[in-house]
CSV table of C-alpha atoms in Angstrom, one decimal:
chain,number,residue,atom,x,y,z
A,1,MET,CA,0.0,0.0,0.0
A,2,GLY,CA,1.0,3.6,-0.4
A,3,GLY,CA,2.7,5.7,-3.0
A,4,GLY,CA,5.2,4.9,-5.7
A,5,GLY,CA,8.2,5.2,-3.4
A,6,ASN,CA,6.9,2.3,-1.3
A,7,TYR,CA,6.6,0.1,-4.4
A,8,LEU,CA,10.1,1.0,-5.5
A,9,LYS,CA,11.5,0.1,-2.1
A,10,SER,CA,9.6,-3.2,-2.1
A,11,LEU,CA,10.9,-4.1,-5.6
A,12,GLN,CA,14.5,-3.3,-4.7
A,13,GLY,CA,14.1,-5.3,-1.5
A,14,LYS,CA,12.6,-8.2,-3.5
A,15,GLU,CA,9.5,-8.1,-1.3
A,16,ILE,CA,7.4,-8.0,-4.5
A,17,ASP,CA,8.1,-9.1,-8.0
A,18,LEU,CA,6.1,-6.6,-10.0
A,19,ALA,CA,4.7,-3.1,-9.6
A,20,VAL,CA,3.1,-0.7,-12.1
A,21,VAL,CA,4.0,2.8,-11.1
A,22,TRP,CA,3.6,6.3,-12.5
A,23,HIS,CA,6.2,9.0,-13.1
A,24,PRO,CA,8.5,10.0,-11.6
A,25,PHE,CA,8.7,6.6,-9.8
A,26,CYS,CA,8.9,4.7,-13.1
A,27,ALA,CA,11.7,7.0,-14.3
A,28,GLN,CA,13.7,6.4,-11.1
A,29,GLY,CA,13.8,2.6,-11.8
A,30,ILE,CA,14.5,3.3,-15.5
A,31,THR,CA,17.4,5.7,-14.9
A,32,GLU,CA,18.9,3.3,-12.2
A,33,GLY,CA,18.7,0.4,-14.7
A,34,TRP,CA,16.5,-2.0,-12.9
A,35,ALA,CA,13.0,-1.2,-14.3
A,36,GLN,CA,11.4,-1.2,-17.7
A,37,TYR,CA,8.5,0.5,-19.4
A,38,PRO,CA,5.3,-1.3,-20.1
A,39,THR,CA,4.3,-2.1,-23.6
A,40,ILE,CA,1.5,0.5,-23.5
A,41,THR,CA,1.7,4.2,-23.3
A,42,HIS,CA,-0.5,6.2,-20.8
A,43,ASN,CA,-1.1,8.7,-23.6
A,44,ALA,CA,-3.2,6.0,-25.5
A,45,THR,CA,-5.1,4.5,-22.6
A,46,LYS,CA,-8.9,4.5,-23.1
A,47,THR,CA,-9.6,4.9,-19.3
A,48,VAL,CA,-8.1,8.4,-18.9
A,49,GLY,CA,-6.7,9.3,-22.3
A,50,GLY,CA,-3.4,11.0,-22.1
A,51,LEU,CA,-4.3,13.0,-19.0
A,52,ILE,CA,-1.5,13.3,-16.5
A,53,ALA,CA,-3.1,16.0,-14.4
A,54,VAL,CA,-6.5,17.3,-13.7
A,55,LEU,CA,-7.2,20.6,-11.9
A,56,ALA,CA,-10.4,20.7,-10.0
A,57,LEU,CA,-12.1,23.4,-8.0
A,58,ASN,CA,-15.2,23.1,-5.9
A,59,ARG,CA,-18.3,25.0,-7.0
A,60,GLY,CA,-18.4,27.3,-4.0
A,61,PHE,CA,-14.8,28.5,-4.5
A,62,MET,CA,-15.4,28.8,-8.2
A,63,ASP,CA,-18.5,30.9,-7.8
A,64,LYS,CA,-17.2,33.2,-5.0
A,65,GLN,CA,-13.6,33.6,-6.2
A,66,ARG,CA,-13.9,33.7,-9.9
A,67,GLU,CA,-10.8,35.9,-10.4
A,68,ALA,CA,-8.7,33.6,-8.2
A,69,ALA,CA,-10.0,30.5,-10.1
A,70,GLN,CA,-9.1,32.1,-13.4
A,71,ARG,CA,-5.6,33.0,-12.2
A,72,LEU,CA,-5.1,29.4,-11.0
A,73,VAL,CA,-6.1,27.9,-14.3
A,74,SER,CA,-4.1,30.5,-16.2
A,75,ALA,CA,-1.0,29.7,-14.1
A,76,TYR,CA,-1.5,26.0,-15.0
A,77,VAL,CA,-1.7,26.8,-18.7
A,78,ASP,CA,1.4,29.0,-18.4
A,79,VAL,CA,3.4,26.1,-16.8
A,80,VAL,CA,2.2,23.7,-19.6
A,81,LYS,CA,3.4,26.2,-22.2
A,82,ILE,CA,6.9,26.3,-20.5
A,83,ALA,CA,7.0,22.5,-20.5
A,84,GLN,CA,6.0,22.4,-24.2
A,85,ALA,CA,8.5,25.0,-25.3
A,86,ASP,CA,11.5,23.9,-23.2
A,87,PRO,CA,11.4,20.4,-21.8
A,88,GLN,CA,14.9,20.6,-20.5
A,89,ARG,CA,14.0,23.7,-18.5
A,90,PHE,CA,10.9,22.0,-17.2
A,91,ALA,CA,12.9,18.9,-16.2
A,92,LYS,CA,15.3,21.1,-14.3
A,93,ILE,CA,12.4,22.9,-12.5
A,94,TYR,CA,10.7,19.6,-11.8
A,95,ALA,CA,13.8,18.1,-10.4
A,96,GLU,CA,14.4,21.1,-8.1
A,97,LYS,CA,10.8,21.2,-6.8
A,98,ALA,CA,10.4,17.4,-6.4
A,99,GLY,CA,13.9,16.9,-4.9
A,100,LEU,CA,14.8,14.4,-7.6
A,101,PRO,CA,17.9,14.0,-9.8
A,102,GLU,CA,17.4,15.9,-13.1
A,103,ALA,CA,18.0,12.6,-15.0
A,104,VAL,CA,14.9,11.1,-13.3
A,105,THR,CA,12.7,14.1,-14.2
A,106,ALA,CA,14.0,14.3,-17.8
A,107,GLU,CA,13.1,10.6,-18.2
A,108,ALA,CA,9.8,11.1,-16.5
A,109,ILE,CA,8.7,13.6,-19.2
A,110,ARG,CA,10.4,12.0,-22.2
A,111,TYR,CA,7.2,10.3,-23.4
A,112,THR,CA,4.8,12.8,-21.9
A,113,ARG,CA,2.7,14.9,-24.3
A,114,PHE,CA,1.9,18.2,-22.6
A,115,ASP,CA,-1.5,19.6,-23.6
A,116,VAL,CA,-4.2,21.4,-21.6
A,117,ALA,CA,-7.1,19.9,-23.6
A,118,LEU,CA,-9.5,18.1,-21.2
A,119,PRO,CA,-11.7,15.7,-23.1
A,120,LEU,CA,-15.1,15.3,-21.4
A,121,ALA,CA,-15.0,11.5,-22.3
A,122,SER,CA,-11.7,11.2,-20.3
A,123,ILE,CA,-13.2,13.0,-17.3
A,124,LYS,CA,-16.1,10.6,-17.3
A,125,GLY,CA,-13.7,7.7,-17.8
A,126,ILE,CA,-11.7,8.8,-14.7
A,127,ALA,CA,-14.9,9.2,-12.6
A,128,LYS,CA,-16.0,5.7,-13.6
A,129,PHE,CA,-12.6,4.2,-13.0
A,130,LEU,CA,-12.4,5.8,-9.5
A,131,PHE,CA,-15.9,4.5,-8.6
A,132,ASP,CA,-15.3,1.0,-10.0
A,133,ASN,CA,-12.1,0.8,-7.9
A,134,GLY,CA,-13.6,2.1,-4.7
A,135,VAL,CA,-11.8,5.4,-4.6
A,136,ILE,CA,-15.1,7.4,-4.7
A,137,ALA,CA,-18.3,6.2,-3.1
A,138,ARG,CA,-20.7,7.1,-5.8
A,139,ASP,CA,-20.7,6.9,-9.6
A,140,VAL,CA,-20.9,10.5,-10.7
A,141,THR,CA,-20.2,9.8,-14.4
A,142,GLY,CA,-23.7,10.9,-15.4
A,143,GLU,CA,-23.4,14.2,-13.5
A,144,VAL,CA,-20.0,15.3,-14.8
A,145,GLU,CA,-21.4,17.2,-17.8
A,146,GLN,CA,-23.7,19.4,-15.8
A,147,TYR,CA,-21.0,20.6,-13.4
A,148,HIS,CA,-17.9,20.7,-15.6
A,149,THR,CA,-17.1,24.0,-17.3
A,150,TYR,CA,-14.5,25.0,-19.9
A,151,GLU,CA,-15.0,28.7,-19.1
A,152,PHE,CA,-11.7,29.2,-17.3
A,153,LEU,CA,-9.6,27.0,-19.5
A,154,ALA,CA,-11.0,28.7,-22.7
A,155,ARG,CA,-10.3,32.1,-21.3
A,156,ALA,CA,-6.7,31.1,-20.4
A,157,THR,CA,-6.0,29.5,-23.7
A,158,GLY,CA,-8.0,31.5,-26.2
A,159,ARG,CA,-9.4,28.2,-27.5
A,160,SER,CA,-13.0,27.1,-27.7
A,161,ALA,CA,-14.6,24.6,-25.4
A,162,ALA,CA,-15.1,22.3,-28.4
A,163,ASP,CA,-11.4,22.5,-29.2
A,164,LEU,CA,-10.5,21.8,-25.5
A,165,GLY,CA,-12.5,18.6,-25.4
A,166,GLN,CA,-16.1,19.4,-24.7
A,167,SER,CA,-17.3,17.3,-27.6
A,168,LYS,CA,-14.6,14.7,-27.4
């Protein structure tokens, strides 16, 4: 049980034979030479699509603090732009903030496709996956569409809701 670090420790101690972990934990094993990538890529999974991060705000905050919500989403978009434009710089910042060797963070982002699009189908897939696996107590898949908004992301990117994934 626990996070990726626990799995790495258990693998190295030969307490377990296999673990499927996410980055940067996978990258740690890769750069140290004792792990391998799976034969699938997270960017192609049908469960969550290529999403590696989702930013969520509760309705109360969003309604009462609209400017703060917009600034938060805009800051996220700005960071993604930095990562897209200069992966080496992003790896360096990531290493510094995460307290990891830069080789690990560079490996962690090597196959990552940075994009702020947020397909509605992926959001629903995540919700269903979380419910099916006991992470959330209730299946909210059918409610996602009525609560999800592309308003802040569209404003931050200058892209339409349809282009950002509303109809995908």
